[in-house]
């Protein structure tokens, strides 16, 4: 369990859900993980769990919407630990109101893109100089299956995450020669301790009709992919966007319906 031994990693949005899963997996693989977010009590709780399990972690306040806060966590991390090896851009404000194009106001659009795309851009921009000084690094962006195709709502969120997809490839192209890799994970339906009670059974049934395996996703599914992308095992992997969605986006859109009919074709 030493695939990230000696590495220093910042995992944004690591006070809940997928971020906690990634942080714990990184710590279990030997990294010193910087837990960050706006909720200090929850963040310190994650640190305490990691330390109790024998890992290394610290909490640092960060508000992704404030540039000075993003700048501070990068500078303070390098000042304290001497380097920055890994950045996971996971933070996103999923509580912001979204909808159809006609329902969105400019304020709603700007808030969602500011949280989910602008934040990823600026955290990456701030991390790059430290990775360049360090001789390289790994950036892991957390996207969404929402960017795979059009849907009935969540327009701004999907567009923001589609921006994360292409931003991943631009970063990989522009900084690969400096040994800085950038990849993106697009999670499917991930049921976490934070959202489980909020996911209605009817929604779970809809998703299960298209998921190719026999369960929903969990934070550890995303965490293991994030460990791989951050590790030296992925030294020749960059600019990639991978769906970790139980195969949901790997088949024809009619599969769920034909499965209900117990038929393979029309």
CSV table of C-alpha atoms in Angstrom, one decimal:
chain,number,residue,atom,x,y,z
A,1,UNK,CA,0.0,0.0,0.0
A,2,UNK,CA,2.7,2.5,-1.0
A,3,UNK,CA,1.8,3.5,-4.5
A,4,UNK,CA,1.8,7.2,-3.4
A,5,UNK,CA,4.5,7.0,-0.8
A,6,UNK,CA,6.1,10.3,-0.1
A,7,UNK,CA,3.7,12.3,-2.3
A,8,UNK,CA,1.9,15.4,-1.1
A,9,UNK,CA,-1.7,15.7,-2.4
A,10,UNK,CA,-4.4,18.3,-2.2
A,11,UNK,CA,-7.9,17.0,-2.6
A,12,UNK,CA,-10.4,19.8,-3.0
A,13,UNK,CA,-13.9,19.3,-1.7
A,14,UNK,CA,-12.7,16.5,0.6
A,15,UNK,CA,-15.0,17.1,3.5
A,16,UNK,CA,-17.8,15.0,2.0
A,17,UNK,CA,-18.6,12.2,-0.4
A,18,UNK,CA,-16.3,11.3,-3.2
A,19,UNK,CA,-13.6,13.7,-1.9
A,20,UNK,CA,-13.4,11.8,1.4
A,21,UNK,CA,-13.1,8.5,-0.5
A,22,UNK,CA,-10.2,9.8,-2.5
A,23,UNK,CA,-8.5,11.4,0.5
A,24,UNK,CA,-8.7,8.2,2.5
A,25,UNK,CA,-7.4,6.1,-0.5
A,26,UNK,CA,-4.5,8.4,-1.1
A,27,UNK,CA,-3.5,8.3,2.6
A,28,UNK,CA,-3.8,4.5,2.6
A,29,UNK,CA,-1.3,4.5,-0.3
A,30,UNK,CA,1.2,6.6,1.6
A,31,UNK,CA,0.5,10.2,0.6
A,32,UNK,CA,0.2,13.1,2.9
A,33,UNK,CA,-3.2,14.5,2.1
A,34,UNK,CA,-4.5,18.0,2.5
A,35,UNK,CA,-8.2,17.9,3.3
A,36,UNK,CA,-9.8,21.1,2.3
A,37,UNK,CA,-13.2,22.8,2.2
A,38,UNK,CA,-15.2,25.4,4.0
A,39,UNK,CA,-16.5,23.1,6.8
A,40,UNK,CA,-13.6,23.0,9.3
A,41,UNK,CA,-15.3,20.6,11.8
A,42,UNK,CA,-16.0,18.1,9.1
A,43,UNK,CA,-12.6,18.5,7.5
A,44,UNK,CA,-10.9,17.9,10.9
A,45,UNK,CA,-13.0,14.8,11.4
A,46,UNK,CA,-11.7,13.4,8.1
A,47,UNK,CA,-8.2,14.1,9.2
A,48,UNK,CA,-8.7,12.4,12.5
A,49,UNK,CA,-10.1,9.3,10.8
A,50,UNK,CA,-7.1,9.1,8.4
A,51,UNK,CA,-4.6,9.6,11.3
A,52,UNK,CA,-6.4,7.0,13.4
A,53,UNK,CA,-6.0,4.5,10.5
A,54,UNK,CA,-2.2,5.2,10.4
A,55,UNK,CA,-2.2,7.7,7.5
A,56,UNK,CA,-1.0,11.3,7.2
A,57,UNK,CA,-3.4,14.3,6.7
A,58,UNK,CA,-3.9,17.9,7.5
A,59,UNK,CA,-6.9,20.3,7.2
A,60,UNK,CA,-6.7,23.6,5.4
A,61,UNK,CA,-9.7,25.9,4.9
A,62,UNK,CA,-10.5,26.6,1.2
A,63,UNK,CA,-13.3,28.4,-0.5
A,64,UNK,CA,-13.2,27.5,-4.2
A,65,UNK,CA,-15.1,30.7,-5.1
A,66,UNK,CA,-12.4,33.0,-3.6
A,67,UNK,CA,-9.1,33.2,-5.6
A,68,UNK,CA,-7.1,34.3,-2.6
A,69,UNK,CA,-8.2,31.2,-0.7
A,70,UNK,CA,-7.1,28.9,-3.6
A,71,UNK,CA,-3.8,30.7,-3.8
A,72,UNK,CA,-3.3,30.3,-0.1
A,73,UNK,CA,-3.7,26.6,0.1
A,74,UNK,CA,-1.2,26.0,-2.7
A,75,UNK,CA,1.4,28.3,-1.1
A,76,UNK,CA,0.9,27.1,2.4
A,77,UNK,CA,1.1,23.4,1.4
A,78,UNK,CA,4.4,23.9,-0.4
A,79,UNK,CA,5.7,26.1,2.5
A,80,UNK,CA,4.9,23.4,5.0
A,81,UNK,CA,5.7,20.2,3.1
A,82,UNK,CA,8.2,21.4,0.5
A,83,UNK,CA,6.3,20.4,-2.6
A,84,UNK,CA,3.0,19.6,-4.3
A,85,UNK,CA,2.8,16.3,-6.3
A,86,UNK,CA,-0.9,15.8,-6.8
A,87,UNK,CA,-4.0,18.0,-7.2
A,88,UNK,CA,-7.5,16.5,-7.3
A,89,UNK,CA,-10.1,19.0,-8.5
A,90,UNK,CA,-13.2,17.5,-6.9
A,91,UNK,CA,-14.9,20.5,-5.3
A,92,UNK,CA,-18.3,21.5,-6.8
A,93,UNK,CA,-21.4,23.1,-5.4
A,94,UNK,CA,-24.1,20.6,-6.4
A,95,UNK,CA,-26.7,22.5,-4.2
A,96,UNK,CA,-26.9,25.3,-6.7
A,97,UNK,CA,-30.2,25.5,-8.5
A,98,UNK,CA,-30.1,24.4,-12.1
A,99,UNK,CA,-32.6,23.5,-14.9
A,100,UNK,CA,-33.6,24.0,-18.5
A,101,UNK,CA,-32.2,26.7,-20.6
A,102,UNK,CA,-35.4,28.8,-20.3
A,103,UNK,CA,-35.4,28.4,-16.5
A,104,UNK,CA,-31.8,29.5,-16.0
A,105,UNK,CA,-30.9,33.1,-15.1
A,106,UNK,CA,-27.5,34.6,-15.8
A,107,UNK,CA,-26.8,34.6,-12.1
A,108,UNK,CA,-27.6,30.8,-11.8
A,109,UNK,CA,-25.5,30.1,-14.9
A,110,UNK,CA,-22.5,32.1,-13.6
A,111,UNK,CA,-22.7,30.6,-10.1
A,112,UNK,CA,-22.6,27.0,-11.4
A,113,UNK,CA,-19.9,27.6,-14.0
A,114,UNK,CA,-18.0,29.6,-11.4
A,115,UNK,CA,-18.1,26.7,-8.9
A,116,UNK,CA,-17.6,23.8,-11.2
A,117,UNK,CA,-15.4,25.0,-14.1
A,118,UNK,CA,-13.8,28.3,-12.9
A,119,UNK,CA,-12.7,26.6,-9.7
A,120,UNK,CA,-11.1,23.7,-11.5
A,121,UNK,CA,-9.3,26.2,-13.8
A,122,UNK,CA,-8.0,28.4,-11.1
A,123,UNK,CA,-6.8,25.6,-8.8
A,124,UNK,CA,-4.9,24.1,-11.7
A,125,UNK,CA,-3.4,27.4,-12.6
A,126,UNK,CA,-2.2,28.0,-9.1
A,127,UNK,CA,-0.8,24.5,-8.7
A,128,UNK,CA,1.1,24.5,-12.0
A,129,UNK,CA,4.1,26.7,-10.9
A,130,UNK,CA,4.7,24.5,-7.9
A,131,UNK,CA,4.6,21.3,-10.0
A,132,UNK,CA,6.9,22.8,-12.5
A,133,UNK,CA,9.4,23.6,-9.7
A,134,UNK,CA,9.0,20.1,-8.5
A,135,UNK,CA,9.8,18.5,-11.9
A,136,UNK,CA,6.3,17.2,-12.5
A,137,UNK,CA,3.0,16.3,-11.0
A,138,UNK,CA,-0.4,14.7,-11.5
A,139,UNK,CA,-3.7,16.5,-11.8
A,140,UNK,CA,-6.9,14.5,-11.5
A,141,UNK,CA,-10.2,16.3,-12.4
A,142,UNK,CA,-13.5,15.0,-11.4
A,143,UNK,CA,-16.0,15.4,-14.1
A,144,UNK,CA,-19.5,13.9,-14.5
A,145,UNK,CA,-21.5,11.6,-16.7
A,146,UNK,CA,-23.7,14.7,-17.2
A,147,UNK,CA,-21.3,15.8,-19.9
A,148,UNK,CA,-21.7,12.6,-22.0
A,149,UNK,CA,-25.0,13.6,-23.7
A,150,UNK,CA,-28.0,16.0,-23.6
A,151,UNK,CA,-30.6,15.6,-20.9
A,152,UNK,CA,-33.8,17.2,-19.6
A,153,UNK,CA,-32.2,19.5,-17.0
A,154,UNK,CA,-29.0,20.4,-15.2
A,155,UNK,CA,-28.0,22.4,-18.2
A,156,UNK,CA,-25.4,24.6,-16.6
A,157,UNK,CA,-23.9,21.8,-14.5
A,158,UNK,CA,-23.5,19.6,-17.6
A,159,UNK,CA,-21.9,22.4,-19.6
A,160,UNK,CA,-19.5,23.1,-16.7
A,161,UNK,CA,-18.5,19.5,-16.6
A,162,UNK,CA,-18.1,19.3,-20.3
A,163,UNK,CA,-15.7,22.2,-19.9
A,164,UNK,CA,-13.8,20.2,-17.4
A,165,UNK,CA,-13.4,17.4,-20.0
A,166,UNK,CA,-11.8,19.6,-22.6
A,167,UNK,CA,-9.8,21.6,-20.0
A,168,UNK,CA,-8.3,18.3,-19.0
A,169,UNK,CA,-7.0,17.6,-22.5
A,170,UNK,CA,-5.7,21.2,-22.9
A,171,UNK,CA,-3.7,20.9,-19.6
A,172,UNK,CA,-2.3,17.5,-20.6
A,173,UNK,CA,-1.2,18.9,-24.0
A,174,UNK,CA,0.3,22.1,-22.7
A,175,UNK,CA,2.3,20.7,-19.8
A,176,UNK,CA,3.0,17.1,-20.6
A,177,UNK,CA,6.6,17.9,-21.7
A,178,UNK,CA,7.1,19.2,-18.2
A,179,UNK,CA,6.1,15.8,-16.7
A,180,UNK,CA,2.8,17.1,-15.6
A,181,UNK,CA,-0.1,14.7,-16.3
A,182,UNK,CA,-3.8,15.6,-16.3
A,183,UNK,CA,-6.7,13.1,-16.5
A,184,UNK,CA,-10.4,13.2,-15.8
A,185,UNK,CA,-12.8,10.8,-14.1
A,186,UNK,CA,-16.5,11.0,-14.9
A,187,UNK,CA,-18.5,9.3,-12.1
A,188,UNK,CA,-21.9,7.7,-12.6
A,189,UNK,CA,-24.5,7.5,-9.9
A,190,UNK,CA,-22.4,7.4,-6.7
A,191,UNK,CA,-24.3,6.7,-3.5
A,192,UNK,CA,-22.5,8.2,-0.5
A,193,UNK,CA,-23.3,8.5,3.2
A,194,UNK,CA,-24.1,12.2,2.5
A,195,UNK,CA,-26.6,11.6,-0.3
A,196,UNK,CA,-28.0,8.2,0.2
A,197,UNK,CA,-31.1,9.4,2.0
A,198,UNK,CA,-31.7,12.0,-0.7
A,199,UNK,CA,-31.6,9.6,-3.7
A,200,UNK,CA,-35.2,8.4,-4.2
A,201,UNK,CA,-35.8,4.7,-5.0
A,202,UNK,CA,-37.4,5.5,-8.3
A,203,UNK,CA,-34.2,7.3,-9.4
A,204,UNK,CA,-32.1,4.3,-8.3
A,205,UNK,CA,-34.3,2.0,-10.3
A,206,UNK,CA,-34.0,4.2,-13.4
A,207,UNK,CA,-30.2,4.1,-13.1
A,208,UNK,CA,-30.0,0.4,-12.4
A,209,UNK,CA,-31.8,-0.3,-15.7
A,210,UNK,CA,-28.8,1.1,-17.5
A,211,UNK,CA,-26.0,0.2,-15.2
A,212,UNK,CA,-24.2,-2.9,-16.5
A,213,UNK,CA,-23.1,-4.3,-13.1
A,214,UNK,CA,-25.3,-5.3,-10.2
A,215,UNK,CA,-24.8,-2.3,-7.9
A,216,UNK,CA,-24.6,1.5,-7.7
A,217,UNK,CA,-21.2,3.2,-7.4
A,218,UNK,CA,-19.6,4.2,-4.2
A,219,UNK,CA,-16.8,6.7,-3.4
A,220,UNK,CA,-14.2,4.0,-3.3
A,221,UNK,CA,-14.9,3.2,-7.0
A,222,UNK,CA,-13.8,6.7,-7.9
A,223,UNK,CA,-11.0,6.7,-5.4
A,224,UNK,CA,-9.3,3.7,-6.9
A,225,UNK,CA,-9.3,5.3,-10.3
A,226,UNK,CA,-7.9,8.5,-8.8
A,227,UNK,CA,-5.1,6.5,-7.1
A,228,UNK,CA,-4.1,5.0,-10.4
A,229,UNK,CA,-4.1,8.3,-12.2
A,230,UNK,CA,-2.0,9.9,-9.5
A,231,UNK,CA,0.5,7.0,-9.2
A,232,UNK,CA,3.6,6.2,-11.2
A,233,UNK,CA,1.7,3.3,-12.7
A,234,UNK,CA,0.0,5.9,-14.9
A,235,UNK,CA,3.2,7.6,-15.9
A,236,UNK,CA,2.3,7.1,-19.6
A,237,UNK,CA,-1.3,8.1,-19.2
A,238,UNK,CA,-2.5,11.7,-19.7
A,239,UNK,CA,-5.3,13.6,-21.4
A,240,UNK,CA,-7.7,10.8,-20.7
A,241,UNK,CA,-11.3,10.9,-19.7
A,242,UNK,CA,-12.6,7.8,-18.1
A,243,UNK,CA,-16.2,6.9,-17.2
A,244,UNK,CA,-16.5,5.1,-13.9
A,245,UNK,CA,-20.2,4.5,-14.1
A,246,UNK,CA,-20.8,0.8,-14.1
A,247,UNK,CA,-20.9,0.8,-17.9
A,248,UNK,CA,-23.9,3.1,-18.0
A,249,UNK,CA,-22.6,5.1,-20.9
A,250,UNK,CA,-21.1,2.2,-22.8
A,251,UNK,CA,-24.2,0.9,-24.6
A,252,UNK,CA,-27.1,1.9,-26.9
A,253,UNK,CA,-29.7,4.1,-25.2
A,254,UNK,CA,-32.4,1.4,-25.7
A,255,UNK,CA,-30.8,-1.3,-23.7
A,256,UNK,CA,-32.7,-0.6,-20.5
A,257,UNK,CA,-36.1,-0.8,-22.3
A,258,UNK,CA,-35.2,-4.0,-24.2
A,259,UNK,CA,-34.0,-5.5,-21.0
A,260,UNK,CA,-37.4,-4.9,-19.4
A,261,UNK,CA,-39.0,-6.6,-22.4
A,262,UNK,CA,-36.6,-9.6,-22.0
A,263,UNK,CA,-35.6,-9.0,-25.6
A,264,UNK,CA,-32.3,-8.4,-27.4
A,265,UNK,CA,-33.6,-6.5,-30.4
A,266,UNK,CA,-36.7,-5.3,-32.0
